[in-house]
Tab-separated table of C-alpha atoms in Angstrom:
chain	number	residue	atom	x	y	z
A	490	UNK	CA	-5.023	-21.730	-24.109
A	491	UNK	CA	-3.121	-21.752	-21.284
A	492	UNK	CA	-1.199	-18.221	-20.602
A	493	UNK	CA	2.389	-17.851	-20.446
A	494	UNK	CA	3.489	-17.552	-16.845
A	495	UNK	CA	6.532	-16.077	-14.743
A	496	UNK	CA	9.208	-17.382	-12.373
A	497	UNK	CA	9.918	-15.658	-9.132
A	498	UNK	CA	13.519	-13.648	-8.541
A	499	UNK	CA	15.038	-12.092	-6.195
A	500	UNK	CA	16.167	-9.303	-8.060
A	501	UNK	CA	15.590	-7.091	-10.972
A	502	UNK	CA	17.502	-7.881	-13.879
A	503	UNK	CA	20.250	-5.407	-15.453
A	504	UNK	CA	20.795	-4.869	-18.489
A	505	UNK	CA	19.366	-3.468	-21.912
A	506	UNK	CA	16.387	-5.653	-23.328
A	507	UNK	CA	13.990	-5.804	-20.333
A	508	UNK	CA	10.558	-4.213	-19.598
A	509	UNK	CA	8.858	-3.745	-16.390
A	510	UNK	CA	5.248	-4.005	-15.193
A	511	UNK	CA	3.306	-3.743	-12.180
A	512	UNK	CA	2.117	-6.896	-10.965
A	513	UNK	CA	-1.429	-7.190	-9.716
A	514	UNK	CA	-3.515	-8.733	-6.800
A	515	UNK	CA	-6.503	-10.235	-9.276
A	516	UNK	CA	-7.391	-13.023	-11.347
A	517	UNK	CA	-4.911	-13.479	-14.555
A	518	UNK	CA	-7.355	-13.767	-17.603
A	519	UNK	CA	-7.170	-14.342	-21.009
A	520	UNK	CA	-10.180	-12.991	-22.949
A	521	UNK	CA	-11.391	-13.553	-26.531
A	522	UNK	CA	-13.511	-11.922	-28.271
A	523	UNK	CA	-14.647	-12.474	-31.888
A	524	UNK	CA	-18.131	-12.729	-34.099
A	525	UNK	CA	-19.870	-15.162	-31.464
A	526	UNK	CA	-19.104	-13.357	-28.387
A	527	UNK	CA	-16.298	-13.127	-25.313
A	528	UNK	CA	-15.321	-15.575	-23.289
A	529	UNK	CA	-13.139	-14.777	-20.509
A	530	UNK	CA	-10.883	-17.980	-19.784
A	531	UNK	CA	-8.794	-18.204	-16.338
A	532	UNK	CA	-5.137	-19.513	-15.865
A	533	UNK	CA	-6.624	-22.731	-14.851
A	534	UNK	CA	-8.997	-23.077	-17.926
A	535	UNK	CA	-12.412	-22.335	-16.279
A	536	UNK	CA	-14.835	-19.763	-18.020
A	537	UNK	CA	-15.075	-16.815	-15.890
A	538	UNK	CA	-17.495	-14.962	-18.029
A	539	UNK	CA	-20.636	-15.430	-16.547
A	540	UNK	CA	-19.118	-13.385	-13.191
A	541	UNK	CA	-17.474	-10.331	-15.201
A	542	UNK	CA	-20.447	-9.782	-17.819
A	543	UNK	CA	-19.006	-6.122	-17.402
A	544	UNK	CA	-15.419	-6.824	-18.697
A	545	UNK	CA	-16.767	-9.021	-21.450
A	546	UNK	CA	-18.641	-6.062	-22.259
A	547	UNK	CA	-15.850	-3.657	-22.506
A	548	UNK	CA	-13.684	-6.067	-24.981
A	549	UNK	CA	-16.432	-7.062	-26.934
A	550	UNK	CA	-15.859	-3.435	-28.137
A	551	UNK	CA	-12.513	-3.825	-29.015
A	552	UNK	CA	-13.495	-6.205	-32.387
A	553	UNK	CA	-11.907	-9.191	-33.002
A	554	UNK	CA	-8.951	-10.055	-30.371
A	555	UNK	CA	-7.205	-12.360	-27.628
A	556	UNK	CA	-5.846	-10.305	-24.949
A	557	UNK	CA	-4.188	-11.212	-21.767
A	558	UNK	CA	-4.393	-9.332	-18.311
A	559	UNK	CA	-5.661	-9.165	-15.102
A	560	UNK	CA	-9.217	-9.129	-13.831
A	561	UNK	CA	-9.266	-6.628	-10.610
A	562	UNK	CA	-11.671	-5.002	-8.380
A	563	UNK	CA	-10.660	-1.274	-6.822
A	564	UNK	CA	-12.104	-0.075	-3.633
A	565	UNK	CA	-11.459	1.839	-0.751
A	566	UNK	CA	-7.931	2.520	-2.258
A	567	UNK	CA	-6.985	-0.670	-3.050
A	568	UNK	CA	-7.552	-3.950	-5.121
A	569	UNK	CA	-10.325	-5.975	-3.119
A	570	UNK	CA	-8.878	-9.862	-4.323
A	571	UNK	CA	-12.168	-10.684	-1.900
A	572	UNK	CA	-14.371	-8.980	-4.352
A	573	UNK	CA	-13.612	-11.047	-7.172
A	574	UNK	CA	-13.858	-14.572	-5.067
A	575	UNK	CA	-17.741	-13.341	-4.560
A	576	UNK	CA	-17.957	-12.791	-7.797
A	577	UNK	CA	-17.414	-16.507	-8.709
A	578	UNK	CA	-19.667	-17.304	-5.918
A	579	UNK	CA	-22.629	-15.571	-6.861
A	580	UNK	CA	-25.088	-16.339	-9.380
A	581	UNK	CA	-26.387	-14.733	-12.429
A	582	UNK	CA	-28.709	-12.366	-10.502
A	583	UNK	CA	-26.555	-10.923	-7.592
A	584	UNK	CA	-23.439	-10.543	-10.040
A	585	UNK	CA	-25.826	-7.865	-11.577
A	586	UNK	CA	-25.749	-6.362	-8.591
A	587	UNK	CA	-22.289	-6.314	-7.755
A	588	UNK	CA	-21.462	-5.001	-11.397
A	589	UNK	CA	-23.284	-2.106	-10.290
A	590	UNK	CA	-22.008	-1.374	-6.393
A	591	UNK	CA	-18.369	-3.065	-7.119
A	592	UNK	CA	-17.645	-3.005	-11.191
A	593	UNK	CA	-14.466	-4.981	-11.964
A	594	UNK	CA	-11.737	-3.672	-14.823
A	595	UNK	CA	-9.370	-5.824	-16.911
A	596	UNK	CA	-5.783	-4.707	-16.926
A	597	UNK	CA	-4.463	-5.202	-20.434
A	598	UNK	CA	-0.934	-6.260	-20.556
A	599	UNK	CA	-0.327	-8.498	-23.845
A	600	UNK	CA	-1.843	-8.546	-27.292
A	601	UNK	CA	-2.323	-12.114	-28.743
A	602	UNK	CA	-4.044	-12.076	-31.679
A	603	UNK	CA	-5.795	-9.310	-33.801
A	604	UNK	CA	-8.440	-9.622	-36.993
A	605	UNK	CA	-7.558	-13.286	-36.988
A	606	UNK	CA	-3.602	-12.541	-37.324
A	607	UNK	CA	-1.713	-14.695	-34.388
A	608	UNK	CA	0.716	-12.005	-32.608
A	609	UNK	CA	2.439	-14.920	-30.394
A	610	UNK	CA	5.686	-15.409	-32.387
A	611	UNK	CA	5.596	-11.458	-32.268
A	612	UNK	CA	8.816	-10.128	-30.189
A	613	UNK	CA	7.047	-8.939	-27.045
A	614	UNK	CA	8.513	-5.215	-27.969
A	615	UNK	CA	6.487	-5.013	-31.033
A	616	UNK	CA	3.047	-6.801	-29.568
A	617	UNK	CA	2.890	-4.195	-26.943
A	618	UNK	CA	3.415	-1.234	-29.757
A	619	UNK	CA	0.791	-2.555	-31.010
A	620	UNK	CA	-1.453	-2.926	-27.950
A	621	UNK	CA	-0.710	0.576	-27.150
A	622	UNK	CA	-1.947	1.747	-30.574
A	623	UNK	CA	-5.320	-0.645	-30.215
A	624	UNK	CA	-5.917	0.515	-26.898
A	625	UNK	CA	-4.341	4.185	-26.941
A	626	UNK	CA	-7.951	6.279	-27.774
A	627	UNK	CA	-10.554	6.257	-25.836
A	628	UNK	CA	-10.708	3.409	-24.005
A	629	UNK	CA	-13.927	1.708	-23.134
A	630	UNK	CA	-14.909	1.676	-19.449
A	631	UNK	CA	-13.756	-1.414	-17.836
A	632	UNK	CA	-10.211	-1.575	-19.561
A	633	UNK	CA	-6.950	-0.433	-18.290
A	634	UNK	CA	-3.522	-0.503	-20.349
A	635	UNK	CA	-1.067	-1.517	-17.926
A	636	UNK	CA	2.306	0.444	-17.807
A	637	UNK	CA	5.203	-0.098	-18.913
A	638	UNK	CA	8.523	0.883	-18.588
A	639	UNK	CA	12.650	-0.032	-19.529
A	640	UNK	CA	13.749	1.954	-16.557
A	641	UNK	CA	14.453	-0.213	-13.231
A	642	UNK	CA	14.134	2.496	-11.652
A	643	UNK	CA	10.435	3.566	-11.808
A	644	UNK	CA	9.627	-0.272	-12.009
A	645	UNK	CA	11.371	-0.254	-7.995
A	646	UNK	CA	9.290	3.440	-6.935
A	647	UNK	CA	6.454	0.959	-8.321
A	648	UNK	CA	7.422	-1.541	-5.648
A	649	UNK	CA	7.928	0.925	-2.849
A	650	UNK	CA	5.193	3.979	-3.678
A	651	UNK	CA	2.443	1.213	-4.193
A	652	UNK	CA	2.360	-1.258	-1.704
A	653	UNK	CA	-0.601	0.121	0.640
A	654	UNK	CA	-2.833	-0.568	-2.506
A	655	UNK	CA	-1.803	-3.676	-2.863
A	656	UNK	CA	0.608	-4.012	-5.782
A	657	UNK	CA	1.906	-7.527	-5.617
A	658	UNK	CA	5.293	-6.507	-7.106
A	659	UNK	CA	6.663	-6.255	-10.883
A	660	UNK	CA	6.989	-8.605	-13.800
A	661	UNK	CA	9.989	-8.525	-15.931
A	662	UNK	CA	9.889	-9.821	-19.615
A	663	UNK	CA	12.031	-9.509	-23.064
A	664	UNK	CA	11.343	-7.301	-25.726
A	665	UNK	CA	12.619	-9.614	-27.804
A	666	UNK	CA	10.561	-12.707	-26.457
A	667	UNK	CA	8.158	-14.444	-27.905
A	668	UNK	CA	4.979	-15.462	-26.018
A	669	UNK	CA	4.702	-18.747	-25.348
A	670	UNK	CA	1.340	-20.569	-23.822
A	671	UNK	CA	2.259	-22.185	-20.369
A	672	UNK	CA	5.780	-21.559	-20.230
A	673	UNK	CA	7.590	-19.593	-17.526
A	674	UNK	CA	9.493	-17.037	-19.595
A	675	UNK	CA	8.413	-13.655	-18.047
A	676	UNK	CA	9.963	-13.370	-13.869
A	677	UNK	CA	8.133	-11.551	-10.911
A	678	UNK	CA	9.822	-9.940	-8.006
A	679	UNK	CA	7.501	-9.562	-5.449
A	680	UNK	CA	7.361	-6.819	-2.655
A	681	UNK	CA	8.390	-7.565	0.095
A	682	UNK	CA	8.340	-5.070	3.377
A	683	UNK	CA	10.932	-5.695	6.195
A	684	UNK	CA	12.039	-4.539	9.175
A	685	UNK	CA	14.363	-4.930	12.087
A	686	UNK	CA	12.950	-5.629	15.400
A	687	UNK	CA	14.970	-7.057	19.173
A	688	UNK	CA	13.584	-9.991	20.651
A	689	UNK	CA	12.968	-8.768	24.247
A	690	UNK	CA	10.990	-12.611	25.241
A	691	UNK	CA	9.629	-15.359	24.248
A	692	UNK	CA	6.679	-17.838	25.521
A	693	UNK	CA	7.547	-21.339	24.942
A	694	UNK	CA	10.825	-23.518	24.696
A	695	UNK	CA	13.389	-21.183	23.596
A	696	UNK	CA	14.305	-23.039	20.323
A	697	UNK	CA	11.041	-23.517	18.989
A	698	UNK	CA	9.001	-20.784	20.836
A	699	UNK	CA	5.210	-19.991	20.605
A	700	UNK	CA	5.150	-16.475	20.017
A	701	UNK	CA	7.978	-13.788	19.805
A	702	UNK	CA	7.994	-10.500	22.254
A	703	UNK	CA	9.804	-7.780	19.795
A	704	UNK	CA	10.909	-4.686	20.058
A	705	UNK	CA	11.200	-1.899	17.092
């Protein structure tokens, strides 16, 4: 199943209707779970459970389900995108390792199906109600509820307050919208830090030069 994707903008949108999210620097993941087992299935199809045993783990307790989110590592203060590449590099033996010095979480963000009831054609409003209320006790370890929230405001101190641990930026969706399978119907604004600088000198031909001597 492939998931349902987002289109970059430059902008937030205005209006009523929209929700906000952080976006993450991981591997998007959809993960089933159901009588025989978890399988944790990447945006480009390939099984990724044999490298997260750990997150299977922790959604293998929430019963029968299809979730969507992101597959992250934390350390040192901020998501380690490295950490999950050696993840898919490493076989069954050192993954048990790293599940023990580097354990990975899942960041929950959509609600697909539930005790064999499709959720899809759900308005995206009322499938994250009721991920909230699946995943609002105590949650196992390994499983993070993203946030959420209608006010463009927080979803911009997101972008700004965040950025050192990596947060990639925010993804806007409906709450009236449908989730569709390999569409881009969500957008993403990404962060992006500026600044103003003089150009004191250049090396190289002036109008294509080498490398730029700025000042701040």
């Amino acid at each position: 199943l492939p998931p349902m994707a987002a289109k970059t903008v430059t902008q937030l949108p205005v209006g009523p209707g929209w929700s906000f999210e952080p976006k993450y620097d991981g591997f998007r993941a959809l993960a089933f779970a159901g009588p025989g087992g978890v399988v944790l299935q990447s945006r480009q199809l390939r099984d990724l459970t044999p490298a997260f045993p750990d997150v299977a783990a922790a959604v293998g307790r929430l019963g029968e389900v299809v979730v969507d989110g992101e597959l992250v590592v934390w350390r040192a203060g901020r998501f380690d995108f490295a950490a999950l590449q050696d993840r898919l590099r490493s076989g069954r033996v050192r993954v048990r390792g790293l599940v023990a010095a580097e354990p990975a979480a899942f960041v929950v963000f959509d609600l697909l199906a539930r005790n064999g009831k499709d959720l899809r054609d759900r308005p995206y409003g009322k499938r994250r109600r009721k991920l909230e209320k699946l995943l609002g006790g105590l949650l196992p370890d390994g499983l993070v509820l993203t946030p959420a929230t209608t006010d463009p405001a927080v979803a911009h101190s997101w972008m700004l307050a965040h950025t050192g641990t990596g947060l990639e930026g925010v993804v806007d969706k409906r709450a009236d919208q449908p989730y569709r399978p390999g569409v881009r119907g969500w957008q993403k604004l990404r962060t992006r830090i500026t600044a103003e600088a003089i150009i004191g000198g250049v090396t190289g031909p002036v109008h294509t030069p080498h490398e730029l001597i700025l000042g701040r």
